[in-house]
XYZ file of C-alpha atoms in Angstrom:
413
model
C -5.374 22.853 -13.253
C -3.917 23.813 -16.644
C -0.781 25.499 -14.416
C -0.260 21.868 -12.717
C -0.700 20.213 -15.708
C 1.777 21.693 -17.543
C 3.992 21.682 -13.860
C 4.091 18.064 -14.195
C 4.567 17.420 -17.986
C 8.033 19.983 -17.331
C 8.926 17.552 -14.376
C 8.475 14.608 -16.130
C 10.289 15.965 -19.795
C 13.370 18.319 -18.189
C 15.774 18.243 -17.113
C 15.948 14.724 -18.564
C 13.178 12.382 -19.327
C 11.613 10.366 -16.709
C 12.246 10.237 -13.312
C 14.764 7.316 -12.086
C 18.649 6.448 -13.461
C 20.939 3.815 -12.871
C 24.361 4.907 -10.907
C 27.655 3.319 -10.196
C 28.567 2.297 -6.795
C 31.788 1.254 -6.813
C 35.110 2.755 -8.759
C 35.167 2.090 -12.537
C 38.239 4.783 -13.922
C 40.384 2.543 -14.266
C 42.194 -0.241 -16.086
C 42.314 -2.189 -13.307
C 38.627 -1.578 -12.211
C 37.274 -2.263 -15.359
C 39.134 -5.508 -14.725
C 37.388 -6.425 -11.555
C 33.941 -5.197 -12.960
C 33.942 -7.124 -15.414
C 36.755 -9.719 -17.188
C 38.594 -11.701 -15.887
C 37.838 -10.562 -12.051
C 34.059 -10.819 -12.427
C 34.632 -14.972 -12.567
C 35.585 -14.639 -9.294
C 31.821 -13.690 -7.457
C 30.406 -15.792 -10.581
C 31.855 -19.057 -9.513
C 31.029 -18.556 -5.405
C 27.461 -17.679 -6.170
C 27.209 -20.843 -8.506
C 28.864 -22.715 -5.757
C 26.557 -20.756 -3.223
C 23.511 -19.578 -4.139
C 23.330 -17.471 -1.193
C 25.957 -15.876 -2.455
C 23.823 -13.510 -4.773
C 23.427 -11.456 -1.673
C 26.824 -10.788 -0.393
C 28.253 -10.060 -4.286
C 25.673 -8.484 -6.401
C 22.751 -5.609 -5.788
C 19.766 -8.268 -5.473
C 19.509 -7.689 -1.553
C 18.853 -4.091 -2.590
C 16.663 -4.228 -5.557
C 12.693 -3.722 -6.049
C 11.065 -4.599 -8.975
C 7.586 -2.837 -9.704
C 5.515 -4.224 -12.051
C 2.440 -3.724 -13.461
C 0.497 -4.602 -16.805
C -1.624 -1.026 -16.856
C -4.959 -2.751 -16.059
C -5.623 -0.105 -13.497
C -3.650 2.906 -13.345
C -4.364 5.551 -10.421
C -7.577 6.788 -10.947
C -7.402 6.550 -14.900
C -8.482 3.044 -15.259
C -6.713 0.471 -18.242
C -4.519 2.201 -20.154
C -1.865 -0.244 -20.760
C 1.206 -1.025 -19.688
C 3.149 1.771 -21.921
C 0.914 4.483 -20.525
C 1.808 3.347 -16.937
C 5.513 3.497 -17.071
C 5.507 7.004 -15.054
C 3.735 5.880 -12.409
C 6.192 2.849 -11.803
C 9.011 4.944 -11.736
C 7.182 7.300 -9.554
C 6.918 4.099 -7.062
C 10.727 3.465 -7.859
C 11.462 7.181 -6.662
C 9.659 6.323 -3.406
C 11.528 3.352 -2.788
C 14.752 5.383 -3.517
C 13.892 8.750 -1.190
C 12.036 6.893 1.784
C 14.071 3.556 2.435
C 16.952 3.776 -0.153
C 15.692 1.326 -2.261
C 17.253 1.027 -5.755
C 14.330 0.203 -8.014
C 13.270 -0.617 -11.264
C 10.257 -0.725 -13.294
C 8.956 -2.824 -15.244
C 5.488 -3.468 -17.374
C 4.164 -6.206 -19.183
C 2.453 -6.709 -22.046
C -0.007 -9.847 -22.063
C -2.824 -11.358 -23.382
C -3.861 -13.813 -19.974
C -3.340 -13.537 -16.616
C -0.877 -16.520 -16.812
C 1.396 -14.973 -19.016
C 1.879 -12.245 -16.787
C 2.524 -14.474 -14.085
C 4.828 -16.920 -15.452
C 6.539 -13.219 -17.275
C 7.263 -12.352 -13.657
C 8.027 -15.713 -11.852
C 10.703 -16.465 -14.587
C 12.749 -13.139 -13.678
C 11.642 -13.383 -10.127
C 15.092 -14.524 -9.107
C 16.557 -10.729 -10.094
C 14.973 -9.175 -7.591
C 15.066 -8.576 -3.588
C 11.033 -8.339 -3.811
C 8.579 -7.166 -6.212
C 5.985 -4.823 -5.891
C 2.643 -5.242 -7.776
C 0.855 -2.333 -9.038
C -2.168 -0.767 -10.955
C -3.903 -4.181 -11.951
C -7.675 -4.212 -11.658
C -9.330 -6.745 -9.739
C -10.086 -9.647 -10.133
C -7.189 -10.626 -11.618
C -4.457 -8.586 -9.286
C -5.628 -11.615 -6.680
C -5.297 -14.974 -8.956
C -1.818 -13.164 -10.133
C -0.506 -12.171 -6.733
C -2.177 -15.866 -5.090
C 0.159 -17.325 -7.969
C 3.132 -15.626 -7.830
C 3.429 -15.469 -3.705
C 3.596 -19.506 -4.289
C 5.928 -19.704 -7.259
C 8.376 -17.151 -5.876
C 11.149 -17.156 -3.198
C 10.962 -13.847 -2.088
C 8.131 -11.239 -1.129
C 5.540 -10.278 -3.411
C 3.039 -7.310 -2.473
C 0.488 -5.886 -4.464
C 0.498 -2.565 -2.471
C -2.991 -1.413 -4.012
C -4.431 -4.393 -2.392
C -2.329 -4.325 1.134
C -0.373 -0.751 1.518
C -4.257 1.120 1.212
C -5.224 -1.804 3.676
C -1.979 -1.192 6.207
C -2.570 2.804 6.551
C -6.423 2.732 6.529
C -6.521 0.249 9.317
C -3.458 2.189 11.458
C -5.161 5.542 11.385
C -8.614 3.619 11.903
C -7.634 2.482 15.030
C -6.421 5.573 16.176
C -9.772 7.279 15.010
C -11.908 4.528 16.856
C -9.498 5.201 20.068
C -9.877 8.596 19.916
C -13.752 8.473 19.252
C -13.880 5.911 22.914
C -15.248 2.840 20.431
C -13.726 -0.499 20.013
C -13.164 -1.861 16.709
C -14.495 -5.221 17.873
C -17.995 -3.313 18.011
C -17.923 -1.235 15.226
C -20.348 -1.108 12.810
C -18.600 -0.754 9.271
C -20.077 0.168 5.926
C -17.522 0.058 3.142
C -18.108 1.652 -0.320
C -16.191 -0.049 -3.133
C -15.884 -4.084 -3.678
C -12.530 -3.889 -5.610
C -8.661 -5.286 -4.218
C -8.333 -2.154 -2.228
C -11.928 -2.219 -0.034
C -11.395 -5.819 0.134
C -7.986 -5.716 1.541
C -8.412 -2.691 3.933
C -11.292 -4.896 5.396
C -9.505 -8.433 5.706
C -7.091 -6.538 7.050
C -9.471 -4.739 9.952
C -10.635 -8.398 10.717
C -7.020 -9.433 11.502
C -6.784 -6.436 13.800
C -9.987 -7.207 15.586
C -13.083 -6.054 13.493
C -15.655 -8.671 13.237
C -17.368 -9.985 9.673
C -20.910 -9.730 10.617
C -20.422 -6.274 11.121
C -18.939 -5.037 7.842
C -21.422 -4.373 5.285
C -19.755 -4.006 1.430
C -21.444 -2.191 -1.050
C -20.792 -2.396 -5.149
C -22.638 -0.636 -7.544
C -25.668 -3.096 -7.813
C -25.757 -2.125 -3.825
C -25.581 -4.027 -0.681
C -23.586 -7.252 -0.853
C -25.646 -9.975 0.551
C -26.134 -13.549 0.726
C -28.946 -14.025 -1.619
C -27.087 -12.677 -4.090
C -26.063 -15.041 -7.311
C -23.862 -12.384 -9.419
C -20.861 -11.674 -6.893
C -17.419 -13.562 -7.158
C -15.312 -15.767 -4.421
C -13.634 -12.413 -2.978
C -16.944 -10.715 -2.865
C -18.815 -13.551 -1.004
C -16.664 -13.218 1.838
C -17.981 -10.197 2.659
C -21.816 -11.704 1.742
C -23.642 -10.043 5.054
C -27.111 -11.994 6.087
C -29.152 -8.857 5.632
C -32.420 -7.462 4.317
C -30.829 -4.007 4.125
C -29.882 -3.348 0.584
C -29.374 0.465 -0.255
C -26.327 2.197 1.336
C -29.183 4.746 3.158
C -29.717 1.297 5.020
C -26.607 0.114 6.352
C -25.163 3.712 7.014
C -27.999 3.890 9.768
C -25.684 3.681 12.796
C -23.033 2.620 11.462
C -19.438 3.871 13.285
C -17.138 3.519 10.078
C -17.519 4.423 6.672
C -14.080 3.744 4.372
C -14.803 4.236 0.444
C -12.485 3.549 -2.193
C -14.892 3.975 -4.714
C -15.761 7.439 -6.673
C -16.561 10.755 -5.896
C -19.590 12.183 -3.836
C -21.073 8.943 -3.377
C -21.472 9.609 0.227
C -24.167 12.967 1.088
C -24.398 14.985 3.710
C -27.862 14.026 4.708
C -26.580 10.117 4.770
C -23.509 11.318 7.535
C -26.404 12.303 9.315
C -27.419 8.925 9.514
C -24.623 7.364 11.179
C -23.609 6.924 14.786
C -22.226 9.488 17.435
C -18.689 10.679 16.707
C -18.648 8.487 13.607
C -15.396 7.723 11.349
C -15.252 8.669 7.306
C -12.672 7.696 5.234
C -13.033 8.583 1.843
C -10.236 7.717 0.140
C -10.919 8.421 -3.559
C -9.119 10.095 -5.350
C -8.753 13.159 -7.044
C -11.919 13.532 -5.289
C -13.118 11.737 -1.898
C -16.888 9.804 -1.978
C -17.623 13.187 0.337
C -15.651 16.319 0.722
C -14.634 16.945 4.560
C -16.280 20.872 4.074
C -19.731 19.125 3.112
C -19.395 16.117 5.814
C -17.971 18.764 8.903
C -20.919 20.994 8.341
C -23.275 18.401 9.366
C -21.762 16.437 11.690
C -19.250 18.173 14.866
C -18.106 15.286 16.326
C -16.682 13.159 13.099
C -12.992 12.320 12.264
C -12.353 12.391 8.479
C -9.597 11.127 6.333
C -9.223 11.429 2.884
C -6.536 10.059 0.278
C -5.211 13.992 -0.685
C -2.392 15.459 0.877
C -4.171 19.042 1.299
C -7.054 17.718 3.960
C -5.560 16.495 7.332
C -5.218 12.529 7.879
C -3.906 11.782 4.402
C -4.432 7.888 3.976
C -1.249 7.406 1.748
C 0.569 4.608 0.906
C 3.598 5.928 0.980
C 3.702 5.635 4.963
C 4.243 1.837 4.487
C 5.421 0.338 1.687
C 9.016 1.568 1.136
C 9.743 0.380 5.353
C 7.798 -2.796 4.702
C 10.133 -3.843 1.724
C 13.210 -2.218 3.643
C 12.181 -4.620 6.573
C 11.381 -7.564 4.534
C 14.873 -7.408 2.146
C 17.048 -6.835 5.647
C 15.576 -10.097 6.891
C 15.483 -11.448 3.897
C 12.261 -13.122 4.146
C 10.635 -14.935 1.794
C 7.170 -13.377 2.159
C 5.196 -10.393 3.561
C 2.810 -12.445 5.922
C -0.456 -11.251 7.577
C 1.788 -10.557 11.303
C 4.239 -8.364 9.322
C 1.617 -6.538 8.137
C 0.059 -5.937 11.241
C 3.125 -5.080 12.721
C 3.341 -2.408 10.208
C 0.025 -1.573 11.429
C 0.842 -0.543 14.835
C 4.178 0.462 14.177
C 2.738 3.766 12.027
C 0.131 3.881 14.336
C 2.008 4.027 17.440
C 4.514 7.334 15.839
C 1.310 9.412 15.381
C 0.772 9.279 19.380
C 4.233 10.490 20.118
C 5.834 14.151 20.060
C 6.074 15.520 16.150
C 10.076 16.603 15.713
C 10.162 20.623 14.032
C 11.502 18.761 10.993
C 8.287 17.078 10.368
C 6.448 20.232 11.147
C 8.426 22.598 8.277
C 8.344 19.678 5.596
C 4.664 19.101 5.871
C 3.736 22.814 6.708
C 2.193 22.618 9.732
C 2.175 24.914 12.794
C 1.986 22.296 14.897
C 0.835 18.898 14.920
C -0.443 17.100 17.702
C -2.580 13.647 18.371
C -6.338 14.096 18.354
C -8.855 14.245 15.981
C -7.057 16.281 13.266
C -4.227 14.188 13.184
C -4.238 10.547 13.590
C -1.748 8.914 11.171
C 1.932 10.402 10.551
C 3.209 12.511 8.099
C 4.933 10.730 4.974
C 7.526 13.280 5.409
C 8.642 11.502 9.350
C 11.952 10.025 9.462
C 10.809 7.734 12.272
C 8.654 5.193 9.740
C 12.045 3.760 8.571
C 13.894 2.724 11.445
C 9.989 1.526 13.612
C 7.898 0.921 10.708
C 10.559 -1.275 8.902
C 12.334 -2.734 12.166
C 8.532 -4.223 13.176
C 8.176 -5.846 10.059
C 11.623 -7.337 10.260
C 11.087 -8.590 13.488
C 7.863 -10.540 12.697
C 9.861 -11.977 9.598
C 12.307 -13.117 12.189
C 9.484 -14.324 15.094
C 6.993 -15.945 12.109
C 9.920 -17.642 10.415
C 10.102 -16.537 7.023
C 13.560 -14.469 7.812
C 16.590 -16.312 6.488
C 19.096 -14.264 8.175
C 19.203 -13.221 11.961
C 19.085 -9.560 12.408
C 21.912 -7.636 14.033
C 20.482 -6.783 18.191
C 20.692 -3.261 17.099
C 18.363 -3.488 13.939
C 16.649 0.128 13.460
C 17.331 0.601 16.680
């Protein structure tokens, strides 16, 4: 740990600090560039946009351009540190946006005292931007400032703690339930961890066919139930009618388990408990709410995921994200709706069934790599998200009506 941790302090100090710059796309050696860059020929695209709104897109870098932003209220598994402290992160998220969908990107982090100020911070340089990405801000207040800013802004806001977990845990959980001969409409779900994550990942099930009665939600006082009087409006929707009450009681039978909680939460002797070939996702992280060693040695007929890239079916975020926004700024649609997430859904679900190319195989290290138990989400490394991952999600832009452009008939084709 003290070799990585000095690993990462080198790559983040040398051979420049930080991780992102800004570069030039067109010619500027000149006279007569600097001329059109700037005065007198930059009057030119001025007056046609403020003729044209529109316009923005066809002269300037705004159909291009991600803005992540975050106040530091929740940063990775570190908690609130501030905004400062979270500025590496953010550009980490700009680098992803940059080598997966060629995304420029920009951080930026806010100082505030209110949630209001943050949003009305953000909706007043909304305009700037293609979309923005929200990130690291702790629940409750990522969903009043995301509910806000999705209605004061023209174009698509996604907090991808809340919906990217949700879009790759619910992809590689169909796949598991598939592959395990259960239906998702029948499952039996116990989640572990109330916060924007575990309540995202399990709207997000319902919209792909999981049903509310059978989810039960735990937080740290336990079992989230109706006669319950200290839970808030985003826990009571998952309020189950129940006398159970201890997580040794709902994980009775139960197909599904998804945390997004803390470590080693989950025992062996509770896996025990739970259905034939059940499903674990533990998806905290450094360390998962059970380790696969500890949950495989009790139980031979489970598929496991995990959030770390060193166990098989790595829940990561990075599978979605970058091709949503690529998707959503090529349509140029004004929102990320519930069907383009759900197209995302089955796009990344649908590569892991198909043939892995030898590319995939060297970058991630793998042998081989085949559908099944061991493998049921792709690789972040596969070239194949971008063009079917972000072509889906354009296309429900286009079919829902939030697209403001028609795409060209050979879109990520």
């Amino acid at each position: 740990m003290s070799d990585l941790r000095q690993q990462a302090l080198d790559y983040h100090a040398f051979p420049k600090p930080g991780k992102i710059s800004i570069e030039l796309t067109t010619s500027a050696e000149t006279a007569d560039d600097l001329s059109l860059a700037y005065s007198p020929g930059v009057a030119e695209p001025v007056r046609e946009i403020a003729a044209n709104p529109d316009d923005v897109y066809k002269y300037t870098a705004k159909g291009n351009l991600v803005a992540v932003i975050t106040n530091g209220s929740a940063i990775l598994g570190l908690g609130n540190l501030g905004p400062l402290a979270s500025k590496p992160v953010m550009e980490g998220k700009a680098l992803l946006f940059k080598r997966f969908a060629n995304l420029d990107s920009i951080d930026i982090e806010v100082k505030h005292r209110t949630p209001e100020e943050f949003i009305n911070t953000v909706a007043n340089i909304a305009d700037t931007f293609g979309g923005i990405n929200l990130e690291d801000i702790k629940a409750p207040e990522c969903f009043i400032i995301e509910k806000e800013l999705k209605q004061r802004c023209s174009i698509p806001v996604f907090h991808d703690d809340q919906h990217g977990t949700a879009i790759v845990t619910a992809a590689g959980m169909i796949n598991a339930l598939d592959i395990q001969g259960k239906k998702i409409e029948e499952a039996k779900i116990v989640c572990m961890g109330a916060g924007a994550a575990a309540i995202a990942c399990m709207e997000l099930l319902i919209q792909c066919g999981a049903l509310r009665e059978k989810i039960y939600m735990l937080d740290r006082k336990g079992v989230i139930h109706t006669r319950r009087d200290d839970i808030n409006e985003y826990k009571q929707r998952f309020a189950n009618n129940t006398d159970q009450r201890t997580l040794q009681d709902v994980i009775t039978g139960a197909d599904v388990f998804v945390g997004v909680s803390g470590p080693d939460v989950l025992s062996a002797e509770d896996v025990k408990l739970m259905a034939p070939n059940p499903v674990i996702f533990a998806c905290s992280n450094p360390d998962p709410e059970i380790k696969p060693d500890v949950a495989h040695a009790v139980r031979d007929d489970l598929i496991m995921a995990t959030g770390r890239s060193d166990y098989p079916n790595q829940v990561n975020n990075v599978l979605c994200f970058p091709f949503i926004f690529r998707g959503a700024l090529d349509a140029r649609a004004t929102e990320i709706n519930e069907e383009m997430k759900v197209a995302a859904v089955h796009a990344i679900r649908e590569i892991a069934k198909e043939p892995v190319p030898e590319s995939v195989l060297v970058a991630s290290g793998s042998t081989s790599l085949e559908f099944g138990k061991g493998y049921i989400i792709p690789k972040p490394m596969d070239p194949r998200l971008l063009k079917k991952v972000a072509g889906a999600v354009a296309r429900a832009a286009v079919a829902t009506g939030v697209a403001q452009i028609e795409l060209p008939d050979d879109y990520m084709v």
